[in-house]
Coordinates of C-alpha atoms in Angstrom, one line a residue:
X17 CA 0.0 0.0 0.0
X18 CA 1.3 3.5 -0.9
X19 CA 0.3 7.1 -0.4
X20 CA 0.7 10.1 -2.8
X21 CA 1.1 13.2 -0.7
X22 CA 2.2 16.8 -1.6
X23 CA 2.5 20.2 0.1
X24 CA 2.1 23.1 -2.3
X25 CA 1.3 26.8 -2.3
X26 CA -1.9 28.0 -3.8
X27 CA -3.8 31.2 -4.7
X28 CA -7.5 32.0 -4.8
X29 CA -9.0 35.1 -6.2
X30 CA -11.9 36.3 -4.1
X31 CA -15.1 37.8 -5.5
X32 CA -14.4 41.4 -4.3
X33 CA -14.0 44.6 -6.2
X34 CA -13.9 48.2 -4.9
X35 CA -13.4 51.4 -7.0
X36 CA -10.7 53.7 -5.6
X37 CA -8.3 56.5 -6.6
X38 CA -4.8 54.9 -6.4
X39 CA -2.3 56.6 -4.0
X40 CA 0.6 55.4 -6.2
X41 CA -0.3 56.4 -9.7
X42 CA -3.2 58.8 -9.0
X43 CA -5.6 57.1 -11.4
X44 CA -8.9 55.4 -11.0
X45 CA -8.6 51.7 -10.3
X46 CA -10.1 48.7 -8.4
X47 CA -9.1 46.8 -5.4
X48 CA -8.9 43.1 -6.3
X49 CA -8.6 40.7 -3.3
X50 CA -6.9 37.3 -3.4
X51 CA -5.7 34.8 -0.8
X52 CA -2.5 32.8 -0.7
X53 CA -2.2 29.6 1.4
X54 CA -0.3 26.3 1.8
X55 CA -2.2 23.1 1.2
X56 CA -1.7 19.4 1.9
X57 CA -3.0 17.1 -0.8
X58 CA -3.5 13.3 -0.7
X59 CA -3.9 11.6 -4.1
X60 CA -4.2 15.1 -5.6
X61 CA -7.1 16.0 -3.3
X62 CA -6.7 19.1 -1.1
X63 CA -7.1 18.0 2.5
X64 CA -5.8 20.7 4.8
X65 CA -5.1 24.4 4.3
X66 CA -3.1 26.7 6.5
X67 CA -0.8 29.8 6.4
X68 CA -3.5 31.9 4.9
X69 CA -2.7 35.5 3.9
X70 CA -4.9 38.1 2.3
X71 CA -3.8 40.6 -0.3
X72 CA -5.2 43.4 -2.4
X73 CA -3.9 44.4 -5.8
X74 CA -4.8 47.6 -7.7
X75 CA -5.9 47.2 -11.3
X76 CA -4.3 50.5 -12.5
X77 CA -0.6 50.0 -11.5
X78 CA -0.6 46.5 -9.9
X79 CA 0.5 47.8 -6.5
X80 CA 0.1 45.0 -3.9
X81 CA -1.1 45.6 -0.3
X82 CA -1.3 43.0 2.6
X83 CA -4.8 43.1 4.1
X84 CA -5.6 42.7 7.8
X85 CA -6.3 39.0 8.3
X86 CA -9.6 39.6 10.1
X87 CA -10.9 41.9 7.4
X88 CA -9.7 39.4 4.7
X89 CA -11.6 36.6 6.4
X90 CA -14.8 38.8 6.7
X91 CA -14.6 39.7 3.0
X92 CA -14.1 36.0 2.1
X93 CA -17.3 35.1 4.0
X94 CA -19.1 38.0 2.3
X95 CA -19.6 39.9 5.6
X96 CA -17.7 43.2 4.7
X97 CA -18.1 45.3 1.6
X98 CA -15.5 48.0 1.9
X99 CA -11.8 48.3 2.7
X100 CA -10.4 51.2 4.6
X101 CA -6.9 52.6 3.9
X102 CA -5.8 51.8 7.5
X103 CA -6.4 48.1 6.9
X104 CA -3.7 47.9 4.2
X105 CA 0.0 47.6 4.3
X106 CA 1.9 48.3 1.1
X107 CA 4.4 45.5 0.2
X108 CA 5.0 46.0 -3.5
X109 CA 4.9 48.8 -6.0
X110 CA 4.0 46.6 -9.0
X111 CA 4.5 48.5 -12.3
X112 CA 4.5 51.9 -10.5
X113 CA 2.7 53.4 -13.5
X114 CA 0.3 52.9 -16.3
X115 CA 1.0 50.3 -19.1
X116 CA 0.5 51.8 -22.6
X117 CA 0.8 50.7 -26.2
X118 CA 3.0 53.3 -27.8
X119 CA 3.9 53.9 -31.4
X120 CA 7.6 53.7 -31.9
X121 CA 7.4 56.0 -35.0
X122 CA 5.6 59.1 -33.6
X123 CA 5.0 58.4 -29.9
X124 CA 1.2 58.1 -30.1
X125 CA -0.2 56.4 -27.0
X126 CA -3.2 54.0 -26.8
X127 CA -4.6 51.8 -24.1
X128 CA -5.0 48.9 -26.6
X129 CA -2.9 47.5 -29.4
X130 CA -3.5 48.8 -32.9
X131 CA -2.3 47.5 -36.2
X132 CA -2.0 51.0 -37.8
X133 CA -1.1 54.1 -35.9
X134 CA -3.9 56.7 -36.3
X135 CA -1.4 59.6 -36.1
X136 CA 1.4 58.7 -38.5
X137 CA -0.4 55.9 -40.4
X138 CA 2.6 53.5 -39.9
X139 CA 1.8 49.7 -39.5
X140 CA 2.9 47.4 -36.7
X141 CA 4.7 50.0 -34.7
X142 CA 2.9 49.6 -31.3
X143 CA 5.0 48.3 -28.4
X144 CA 3.8 47.8 -24.8
X145 CA 5.7 50.2 -22.4
X146 CA 5.3 51.0 -18.8
X147 CA 6.1 54.5 -17.7
X148 CA 6.9 54.9 -14.0
X149 CA 5.4 58.0 -12.4
X150 CA 8.5 58.5 -10.3
X151 CA 10.7 58.4 -13.4
X152 CA 8.7 61.1 -15.1
X153 CA 9.1 63.3 -12.1
X154 CA 12.8 62.7 -12.0
X155 CA 13.2 64.0 -15.5
X156 CA 11.8 67.4 -14.5
X157 CA 8.8 67.2 -16.7
X158 CA 6.2 66.7 -13.9
X159 CA 8.2 67.5 -10.8
X160 CA 7.2 70.8 -9.3
X161 CA 9.5 73.3 -7.7
X162 CA 9.2 73.7 -3.9
X163 CA 9.0 77.4 -4.1
X164 CA 6.3 79.4 -5.8
X165 CA 7.1 80.9 -9.2
X166 CA 7.5 84.6 -9.4
X167 CA 5.4 86.6 -11.9
X168 CA 7.1 89.6 -13.5
X169 CA 6.0 92.2 -16.0
X170 CA 7.8 92.2 -19.3
X171 CA 9.4 95.6 -18.6
X172 CA 11.1 94.2 -15.5
X173 CA 12.9 91.4 -17.3
X174 CA 16.5 92.3 -18.1
X175 CA 17.5 91.7 -21.7
X176 CA 21.0 90.3 -21.8
X177 CA 22.9 89.1 -24.9
X178 CA 23.5 85.4 -24.7
X179 CA 27.0 84.3 -24.0
X180 CA 28.5 82.2 -26.8
X181 CA 31.5 79.9 -27.1
X182 CA 33.3 80.4 -30.5
X183 CA 34.6 77.1 -31.7
X184 CA 36.9 78.4 -34.4
X185 CA 35.2 76.4 -37.1
X186 CA 33.6 79.3 -39.1
X187 CA 31.0 77.2 -41.0
X188 CA 29.9 75.5 -37.8
X189 CA 29.6 78.8 -35.9
X190 CA 27.7 80.4 -38.7
X191 CA 25.0 77.7 -38.7
X192 CA 24.7 78.0 -34.9
X193 CA 24.2 81.8 -35.2
X194 CA 27.7 82.9 -34.0
X195 CA 28.8 80.1 -31.7
X196 CA 27.6 77.8 -29.0
X197 CA 25.2 79.3 -26.5
X198 CA 25.8 78.3 -22.9
X199 CA 23.1 76.2 -21.5
X200 CA 21.7 75.2 -24.9
X201 CA 20.7 71.7 -26.0
X202 CA 21.6 71.0 -29.7
X203 CA 20.4 67.9 -31.7
X204 CA 22.6 66.8 -34.6
X205 CA 21.0 64.4 -37.0
X206 CA 22.2 62.8 -40.2
X207 CA 22.5 59.5 -42.2
X208 CA 24.8 56.8 -40.8
X209 CA 28.4 57.4 -41.9
X210 CA 27.8 61.0 -43.0
X211 CA 30.3 62.4 -40.4
X212 CA 28.3 63.5 -37.4
X213 CA 30.7 62.0 -34.8
X214 CA 33.7 63.3 -36.8
X215 CA 32.3 66.9 -36.9
X216 CA 31.6 67.0 -33.2
X217 CA 35.0 65.5 -32.3
X218 CA 36.6 68.2 -34.4
X219 CA 34.6 70.8 -32.5
X220 CA 35.9 69.2 -29.3
X221 CA 39.4 69.4 -30.7
X222 CA 39.1 73.1 -31.4
X223 CA 37.7 73.8 -28.0
X224 CA 40.3 71.7 -26.2
X225 CA 43.0 73.9 -27.8
X226 CA 41.3 76.8 -25.9
X227 CA 41.3 74.8 -22.6
X228 CA 37.5 74.5 -22.5
X229 CA 36.4 71.6 -20.2
X230 CA 34.8 69.0 -22.4
X231 CA 33.1 65.6 -21.8
X232 CA 32.5 63.2 -24.7
X233 CA 30.0 60.4 -23.8
X234 CA 29.9 57.6 -26.3
X235 CA 27.4 54.7 -26.2
X236 CA 28.4 53.4 -29.6
X237 CA 32.2 53.3 -29.8
X238 CA 34.9 52.2 -27.5
X239 CA 37.6 54.4 -26.1
X240 CA 40.1 52.8 -28.6
X241 CA 37.9 53.6 -31.5
X242 CA 37.5 57.3 -30.4
X243 CA 41.3 57.5 -29.9
X244 CA 41.9 56.2 -33.5
X245 CA 39.7 58.9 -34.9
X246 CA 41.2 61.6 -32.7
X247 CA 44.7 60.7 -33.9
X248 CA 43.5 61.2 -37.5
X249 CA 42.0 64.7 -36.7
X250 CA 45.0 66.2 -34.9
X251 CA 46.3 67.0 -31.4
X252 CA 44.0 67.2 -28.4
X253 CA 44.6 68.5 -24.9
X254 CA 43.7 67.0 -21.6
X255 CA 40.7 69.3 -21.3
X256 CA 38.7 66.7 -23.3
X257 CA 37.6 63.7 -21.2
X258 CA 36.0 60.5 -22.6
X259 CA 33.3 58.3 -21.1
X260 CA 31.9 55.1 -22.7
X261 CA 28.6 54.6 -21.0
X262 CA 25.0 53.9 -21.9
X263 CA 23.4 54.4 -18.5
X264 CA 21.9 57.9 -18.1
X265 CA 22.2 57.8 -14.3
X266 CA 26.0 57.2 -14.5
X267 CA 26.4 59.9 -17.2
X268 CA 24.3 62.3 -15.2
X269 CA 26.4 61.8 -12.1
X270 CA 29.6 62.3 -14.0
X271 CA 28.3 65.5 -15.6
X272 CA 27.2 66.9 -12.3
X273 CA 30.5 66.0 -10.7
X274 CA 32.8 67.3 -13.5
X275 CA 30.6 70.3 -14.6
X276 CA 32.2 70.6 -18.1
X277 CA 31.2 73.6 -20.3
X278 CA 30.4 71.4 -23.3
X279 CA 29.1 67.8 -23.4
X280 CA 28.6 65.5 -26.4
X281 CA 26.2 62.5 -26.2
X282 CA 26.8 60.0 -29.0
X283 CA 24.1 58.9 -29.4
X284 CA 20.7 59.6 -27.7
X285 CA 19.3 56.3 -29.0
X286 CA 21.9 54.3 -27.0
X287 CA 21.3 56.0 -23.7
X288 CA 18.8 54.4 -21.3
X289 CA 17.1 55.4 -18.1
X290 CA 16.8 52.6 -15.6
X291 CA 13.5 53.9 -14.3
X292 CA 11.9 53.4 -17.8
X293 CA 11.0 49.8 -18.5
X294 CA 11.2 50.0 -22.3
X295 CA 14.2 49.2 -24.4
X296 CA 16.9 51.8 -25.3
X297 CA 16.0 53.8 -28.4
X298 CA 12.3 53.5 -27.8
X299 CA 10.0 56.6 -27.7
X300 CA 9.8 56.6 -23.9
X301 CA 13.5 56.3 -23.4
X302 CA 14.5 59.0 -26.0
X303 CA 11.9 61.4 -24.6
X304 CA 12.7 61.0 -20.9
X305 CA 16.5 60.9 -21.5
X306 CA 16.3 64.2 -23.5
X307 CA 14.2 65.7 -20.7
X308 CA 16.9 64.8 -18.1
X309 CA 19.6 66.3 -20.4
X310 CA 17.6 69.4 -20.9
X311 CA 17.3 69.9 -17.1
X312 CA 21.1 69.5 -16.8
X313 CA 21.8 72.0 -19.5
X314 CA 19.5 74.7 -18.1
X315 CA 20.3 74.3 -14.4
X316 CA 24.1 73.9 -14.7
X317 CA 24.6 76.1 -17.8
X318 CA 26.2 73.3 -19.8
X319 CA 26.0 73.2 -23.6
X320 CA 25.0 69.7 -24.6
X321 CA 25.1 68.2 -28.1
X322 CA 23.2 65.0 -28.7
X323 CA 23.6 62.9 -31.8
X324 CA 20.4 61.5 -33.2
X325 CA 19.8 58.6 -35.7
X326 CA 17.5 59.2 -38.7
X327 CA 14.8 57.1 -40.2
X328 CA 14.5 56.0 -43.7
X329 CA 12.6 59.2 -44.5
X330 CA 15.5 61.3 -43.3
X331 CA 13.8 62.5 -40.0
X332 CA 15.4 62.2 -36.6
X333 CA 14.4 58.9 -35.1
X334 CA 12.2 59.2 -32.0
X335 CA 9.1 61.2 -31.1
X336 CA 8.4 64.5 -32.8
X337 CA 8.5 66.1 -29.4
X338 CA 12.2 65.5 -29.4
X339 CA 12.8 68.4 -31.9
X340 CA 10.4 70.6 -29.9
X341 CA 12.4 70.0 -26.6
X342 CA 15.8 71.0 -27.9
X343 CA 17.0 74.5 -28.6
X344 CA 18.6 73.8 -32.0
X345 CA 18.2 71.1 -34.6
X346 CA 21.0 70.6 -37.2
X347 CA 21.0 68.2 -40.1
X348 CA 24.2 66.9 -41.6
X349 CA 23.4 66.2 -45.3
X350 CA 25.2 64.8 -48.3
X351 CA 26.0 61.6 -50.1
X352 CA 28.2 59.4 -48.0
X353 CA 30.0 58.4 -51.2
X354 CA 30.8 62.0 -52.1
X355 CA 33.3 64.2 -50.4
X356 CA 31.1 67.3 -49.7
X357 CA 28.8 67.7 -46.7
X358 CA 26.2 70.4 -45.8
X359 CA 25.3 71.3 -42.3
X360 CA 21.8 72.9 -42.2
X361 CA 19.9 74.4 -39.3
X362 CA 16.2 73.6 -39.3
X363 CA 15.5 75.0 -35.9
X364 CA 17.5 77.6 -33.9
X365 CA 16.2 79.6 -31.0
X366 CA 19.4 81.7 -31.0
X367 CA 19.9 82.4 -34.7
X368 CA 18.7 82.1 -38.2
X369 CA 17.5 78.7 -39.6
X370 CA 18.5 79.6 -43.2
X371 CA 22.3 79.4 -42.8
X372 CA 24.2 76.4 -44.1
X373 CA 27.8 75.3 -43.7
X374 CA 29.7 73.4 -46.4
X375 CA 32.5 70.9 -45.5
X376 CA 34.7 68.6 -47.5
X377 CA 35.5 65.2 -46.1
X378 CA 39.2 64.5 -46.4
X379 CA 41.6 62.0 -44.7
X380 CA 42.4 64.5 -42.0
X381 CA 38.7 65.1 -41.3
X382 CA 36.1 67.7 -42.4
X383 CA 37.6 70.8 -44.0
X384 CA 35.6 74.0 -44.4
X385 CA 34.6 75.2 -47.9
X386 CA 34.8 79.0 -47.6
X387 CA 33.4 79.7 -51.0
X388 CA 30.7 77.2 -51.8
X389 CA 29.9 78.9 -55.2
X390 CA 33.3 77.9 -56.6
X391 CA 32.8 74.4 -55.5
X392 CA 29.3 74.1 -56.9
X393 CA 30.4 75.4 -60.3
X394 CA 33.6 73.3 -60.6
X395 CA 33.5 71.0 -63.6
X396 CA 30.7 72.9 -65.4
X397 CA 30.6 71.7 -69.0
X398 CA 31.5 74.1 -71.9
X399 CA 29.4 74.4 -75.0
X400 CA 26.6 72.1 -73.7
X401 CA 22.9 72.8 -73.9
X402 CA 20.6 72.4 -70.9
X403 CA 23.0 74.0 -68.4
X404 CA 22.8 77.4 -66.8
X405 CA 24.0 79.0 -63.5
X406 CA 21.5 80.5 -61.0
X407 CA 21.9 82.2 -57.6
X408 CA 20.2 81.2 -54.4
X409 CA 20.4 82.7 -50.9
X410 CA 21.0 80.6 -47.8
X411 CA 20.6 82.9 -44.8
X412 CA 22.9 85.8 -45.6
X413 CA 25.1 84.0 -48.1
X414 CA 24.5 83.9 -51.9
X415 CA 25.4 80.6 -53.5
X416 CA 25.8 80.1 -57.2
X417 CA 24.4 76.8 -58.5
X418 CA 24.5 75.0 -61.8
X419 CA 21.1 73.7 -62.9
X420 CA 21.2 70.9 -65.6
X421 CA 18.3 69.6 -67.6
X422 CA 18.0 66.9 -70.2
X423 CA 14.8 66.8 -72.3
X424 CA 14.4 64.0 -74.9
X425 CA 11.6 62.3 -76.8
X426 CA 9.7 59.6 -74.8
X427 CA 8.7 56.3 -76.3
X428 CA 6.3 55.5 -73.5
X429 CA 2.7 56.6 -72.9
X430 CA 3.6 58.3 -69.7
X431 CA 6.8 60.4 -70.0
X432 CA 9.3 60.1 -67.2
X433 CA 10.1 63.1 -65.1
X434 CA 12.9 63.2 -62.5
X435 CA 14.1 65.9 -60.2
X436 CA 17.4 65.7 -58.2
X437 CA 18.2 68.5 -55.7
X438 CA 14.8 70.3 -56.0
X439 CA 11.1 69.6 -55.6
X440 CA 9.7 67.2 -58.1
X441 CA 6.3 69.0 -58.1
X442 CA 7.9 72.3 -58.8
X443 CA 9.6 70.9 -61.9
X444 CA 6.2 69.6 -63.2
X445 CA 4.6 72.9 -62.5
X446 CA 7.3 74.9 -64.4
X447 CA 7.1 72.5 -67.3
X448 CA 3.4 73.1 -67.5
X449 CA 4.0 76.9 -67.5
X450 CA 6.6 76.4 -70.4
X451 CA 4.1 74.4 -72.4
X452 CA 1.3 76.9 -72.0
X453 CA 3.0 80.3 -72.0
X454 CA 6.1 79.6 -74.2
X455 CA 4.4 77.2 -76.7
X456 CA 7.0 74.6 -75.9
X457 CA 5.8 71.0 -76.5
X458 CA 6.9 68.9 -73.6
X459 CA 4.0 66.4 -73.2
X460 CA 5.8 63.7 -75.1
X461 CA 9.2 64.3 -73.6
X462 CA 11.2 62.7 -70.8
X463 CA 12.7 65.4 -68.5
X464 CA 15.5 65.1 -66.0
X465 CA 16.5 68.1 -63.8
X466 CA 19.5 68.1 -61.6
X467 CA 21.3 70.6 -59.3
X468 CA 25.0 69.8 -59.6
X469 CA 27.1 69.3 -56.5
X470 CA 24.7 67.3 -54.4
X471 CA 23.0 70.3 -52.8
X472 CA 19.3 70.6 -52.4
X473 CA 17.5 74.0 -53.0
X474 CA 13.9 74.9 -53.1
X475 CA 14.1 78.7 -53.1
X476 CA 11.7 80.4 -55.6
X477 CA 14.6 82.3 -57.1
X478 CA 15.9 79.2 -58.9
X479 CA 12.6 78.9 -60.9
X480 CA 14.0 80.9 -63.8
X481 CA 17.1 78.8 -63.9
X482 CA 15.0 75.6 -64.1
X483 CA 12.8 77.1 -66.9
X484 CA 15.8 78.2 -69.0
X485 CA 17.7 74.9 -68.5
X486 CA 14.7 72.9 -69.7
X487 CA 14.1 75.3 -72.7
X488 CA 17.8 75.2 -73.5
X489 CA 17.8 71.4 -73.6
X490 CA 14.6 71.2 -75.6
X491 CA 15.6 73.8 -78.3
X492 CA 19.3 72.8 -78.1
X493 CA 20.3 76.4 -77.1
X494 CA 23.9 76.7 -75.8
X495 CA 23.9 79.3 -73.0
X496 CA 27.1 81.3 -72.6
X497 CA 29.3 80.2 -69.7
X498 CA 29.4 83.8 -68.3
X499 CA 25.6 84.1 -68.1
X500 CA 23.7 83.8 -64.8
X501 CA 20.0 84.2 -64.0
X502 CA 17.6 84.3 -61.1
X503 CA 13.9 85.0 -60.5
X504 CA 10.6 83.5 -59.5
X505 CA 8.2 82.2 -62.2
X506 CA 4.5 82.5 -61.8
X507 CA 1.7 80.5 -63.4
X508 CA 1.1 83.2 -66.0
X509 CA 4.7 83.0 -67.1
X510 CA 5.7 86.2 -65.5
X511 CA 9.1 86.6 -63.8
X512 CA 8.6 88.0 -60.4
X513 CA 11.1 89.8 -58.2
X514 CA 13.1 88.2 -55.4
X515 CA 14.8 89.5 -52.3
X516 CA 18.5 90.4 -51.9
X517 CA 19.0 90.9 -55.7
X518 CA 21.9 93.3 -55.2
X519 CA 23.9 90.6 -53.2
X520 CA 23.2 88.0 -55.9
X521 CA 24.5 90.3 -58.7
X522 CA 27.5 91.2 -56.7
X523 CA 28.4 87.6 -56.1
X524 CA 28.0 86.8 -59.8
X525 CA 30.3 89.7 -60.7
X526 CA 32.9 88.6 -58.1
X527 CA 33.1 85.2 -59.8
X528 CA 33.6 86.6 -63.2
X529 CA 30.1 86.5 -64.8
X530 CA 29.5 89.1 -67.6
X531 CA 25.7 88.8 -68.1
X532 CA 23.0 88.6 -65.5
X533 CA 19.3 88.0 -66.3
X534 CA 17.1 89.4 -63.5
X535 CA 13.4 90.2 -63.1
X536 CA 12.5 93.5 -64.5
X537 CA 11.1 94.7 -61.2
X538 CA 14.6 94.3 -59.7
X539 CA 16.4 96.5 -62.2
X540 CA 16.1 99.6 -60.1
X541 CA 18.0 98.0 -57.2
X542 CA 20.9 96.6 -59.3
X543 CA 21.4 99.0 -62.1
X544 CA 24.1 100.9 -60.3
X545 CA 26.4 97.8 -60.3
X546 CA 29.0 98.2 -63.1
X547 CA 31.2 95.6 -64.8
X548 CA 28.4 93.2 -65.6
X549 CA 25.6 93.4 -68.1
X550 CA 22.2 93.3 -66.4
X551 CA 19.2 92.2 -68.5
X552 CA 15.7 92.7 -67.1
X553 CA 12.9 90.3 -68.2
X554 CA 9.2 90.4 -67.5
X555 CA 8.2 86.9 -68.6
X556 CA 9.7 83.6 -69.6
X557 CA 9.5 84.4 -73.4
X558 CA 11.8 87.4 -72.9
X559 CA 14.1 85.2 -70.7
X560 CA 14.5 82.6 -73.4
X561 CA 15.3 85.2 -76.0
X562 CA 17.9 86.7 -73.7
X563 CA 19.9 83.5 -73.6
X564 CA 20.0 83.0 -77.4

């Protein structure tokens, strides 16, 4: 004869529910009671139970409380219908916050999973994340100051010019508006391998020569890899310190202890906050990490640069609020297989967003291109139709560009149209204007428009250059190499005036151009410039005649 006996632990959910406002997360939830016990079983039949304990769990954040045994027994018998706060002892924080389904593309939050995000229309981007209320407070976004804020009239606020750190890299300082503003948070984005880390390490090199305290925090590269790049860029002083770390808490402690003037975080997608349950690079991690860095920059007066990855669409990866939180957003553009790079500011609270900086990637690092116009026009073909030079303004700098067009007969029902360096829809619009206002048949032609040099421009002043390049290719008109044009083209075929026409003509004269085609309304402002022939045109027909 034999016996089968076992002692196991068990759990039983009791039929009890009470609506409450949770003391942990501050949300509406329910008390759900359950009982744990130890049971003796013979032949799989429970025979004797002991060691009973009663617990309550909240439905909002899963916080667990131990319930007074007498109250628990009464509820189990159905004799008591309400639990008082004094009858509970907190033993576990649970999630400590609300569990959300969050879109990893745009940051949209939902209480349930969705196949397609209703905000950005992306598919299969929702991931479950739990945000701790305590972690949100520690980032400074919810945490309130202990003292009351003081209200001041506008006239009582002192206006002081922001203090800037000049790096010595003129192109970089121009895009920032004159240098690095103390206490600013700057986001630098760009394609992989474009040179973001190289650019910021060169900035650190220039500042280290001036004995500016620097801290370079890398979550992607080892110290040895950074040292190899630094040896290629030149000599550094000991004012630059390196830290290879992905933990935000450790990096924060080092920044607070060292208090450098400039900090570089490479990259924001590798940093993680231990109080956030989601993976590094997720929307919650990027947003909360940026919030902590923003608090450090403003409270300690430290200038912080954060490197951001980009998506396949060219936007900085992470929530859109990331660009709203920082003071400046810079994009490093260009073809990674070409030698030239363009630094463009798309947001700047301390300067213009129209400035660009041009660099050339060489073995010793990024070299400034002081005269971008000469670079853009290098290699311009001679005696070829479909090519003309135009002038665009980026911030306060005129830049001369070569616009190329190739128009040929199409053997397909739908002619092919391609635009490289400018807006595709703008090219289609200008071709329609040419066909209607200049009687140029283009409906059966393939058209390819390109801005040479790898730069992208959408300024209206290049409209006339696109029109003349297409007309030159279609009619096989060879435009003289010393001819330049600029002007906006309207739907009626008129050539409209543009701003800063005097600076455009002066730049063309400086580079040796002999003839400039401008809108007729701009003649009064540029007629005093000597040494260059200025031709005013009122419509695209007159412009085409002027280049013959």
